[in-house]
CSV table of C-alpha atoms in Angstrom, one decimal:
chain,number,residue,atom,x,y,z
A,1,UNK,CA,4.9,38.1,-129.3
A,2,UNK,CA,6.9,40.7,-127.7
A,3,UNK,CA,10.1,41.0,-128.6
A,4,UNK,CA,11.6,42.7,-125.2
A,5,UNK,CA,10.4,41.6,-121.6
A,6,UNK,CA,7.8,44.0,-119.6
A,7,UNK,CA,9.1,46.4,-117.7
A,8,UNK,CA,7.1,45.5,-114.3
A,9,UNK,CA,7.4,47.6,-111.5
A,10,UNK,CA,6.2,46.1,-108.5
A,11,UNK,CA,2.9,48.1,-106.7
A,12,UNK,CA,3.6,50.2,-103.6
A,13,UNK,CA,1.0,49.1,-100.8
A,14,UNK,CA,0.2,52.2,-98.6
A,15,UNK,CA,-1.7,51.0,-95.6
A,16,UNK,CA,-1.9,53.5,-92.6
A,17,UNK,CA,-4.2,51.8,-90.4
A,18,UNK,CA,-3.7,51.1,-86.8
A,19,UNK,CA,-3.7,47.4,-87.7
A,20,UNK,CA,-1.5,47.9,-90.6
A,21,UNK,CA,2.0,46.4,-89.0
A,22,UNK,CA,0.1,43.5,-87.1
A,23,UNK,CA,-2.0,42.6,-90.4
A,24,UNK,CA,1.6,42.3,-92.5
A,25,UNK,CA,3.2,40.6,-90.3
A,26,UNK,CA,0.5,37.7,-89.9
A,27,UNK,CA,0.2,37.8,-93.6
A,28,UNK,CA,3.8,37.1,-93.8
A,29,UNK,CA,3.5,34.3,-91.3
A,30,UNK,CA,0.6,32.9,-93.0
A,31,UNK,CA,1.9,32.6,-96.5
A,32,UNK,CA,5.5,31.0,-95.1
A,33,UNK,CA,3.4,28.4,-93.9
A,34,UNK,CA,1.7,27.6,-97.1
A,35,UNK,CA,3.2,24.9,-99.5
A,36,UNK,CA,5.1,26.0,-102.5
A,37,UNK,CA,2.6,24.8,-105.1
A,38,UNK,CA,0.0,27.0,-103.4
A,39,UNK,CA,0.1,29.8,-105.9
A,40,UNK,CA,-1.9,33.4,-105.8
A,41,UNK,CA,-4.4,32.5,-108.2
A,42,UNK,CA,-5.3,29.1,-106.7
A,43,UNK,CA,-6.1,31.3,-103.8
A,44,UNK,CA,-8.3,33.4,-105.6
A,45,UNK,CA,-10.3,30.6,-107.2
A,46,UNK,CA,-10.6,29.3,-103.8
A,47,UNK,CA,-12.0,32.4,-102.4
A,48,UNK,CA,-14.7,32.5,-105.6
A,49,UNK,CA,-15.4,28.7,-105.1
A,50,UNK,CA,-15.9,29.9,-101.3
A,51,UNK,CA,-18.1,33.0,-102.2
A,52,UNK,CA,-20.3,30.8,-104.9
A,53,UNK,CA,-20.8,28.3,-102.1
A,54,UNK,CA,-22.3,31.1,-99.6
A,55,UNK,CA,-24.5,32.9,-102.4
A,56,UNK,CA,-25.8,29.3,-102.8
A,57,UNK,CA,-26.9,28.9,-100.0
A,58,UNK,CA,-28.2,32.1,-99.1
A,59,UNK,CA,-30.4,31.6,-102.5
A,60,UNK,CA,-31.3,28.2,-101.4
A,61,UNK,CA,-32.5,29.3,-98.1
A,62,UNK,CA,-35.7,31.3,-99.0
A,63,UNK,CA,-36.9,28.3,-100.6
């Protein structure tokens, strides 16, 4: 147990892309549209559950 909080320091995104601007800005619409129990994480399960799914089926089809 930790006897003093972390000292976080939140990660600096440098994106220089000609997209860049468009792509945060339909992030940020995006994720206000989501509910507030919809955390990061159950995002990233989803995505796995979502890339399981496909490697399924890819397997599945060469049978």
């Amino acid at each position: 147990m930790r006897d003093k909080p972390l000292d976080i320091q939140p990660i600096e995104r440098i994106q220089e892309n000609f997209l860049a601007r468009e792509e945060r800005r339909l992030l940020t619409w995006i994720c206000s549209k989501f509910p507030e129990w919809v955390s990061p994480d159950m995002l990233t399960y989803l995505g796995m559950l979502g890339a399981f799914l496909i490697f399924s089926g890819y397997t599945l089809s060469n049978l």
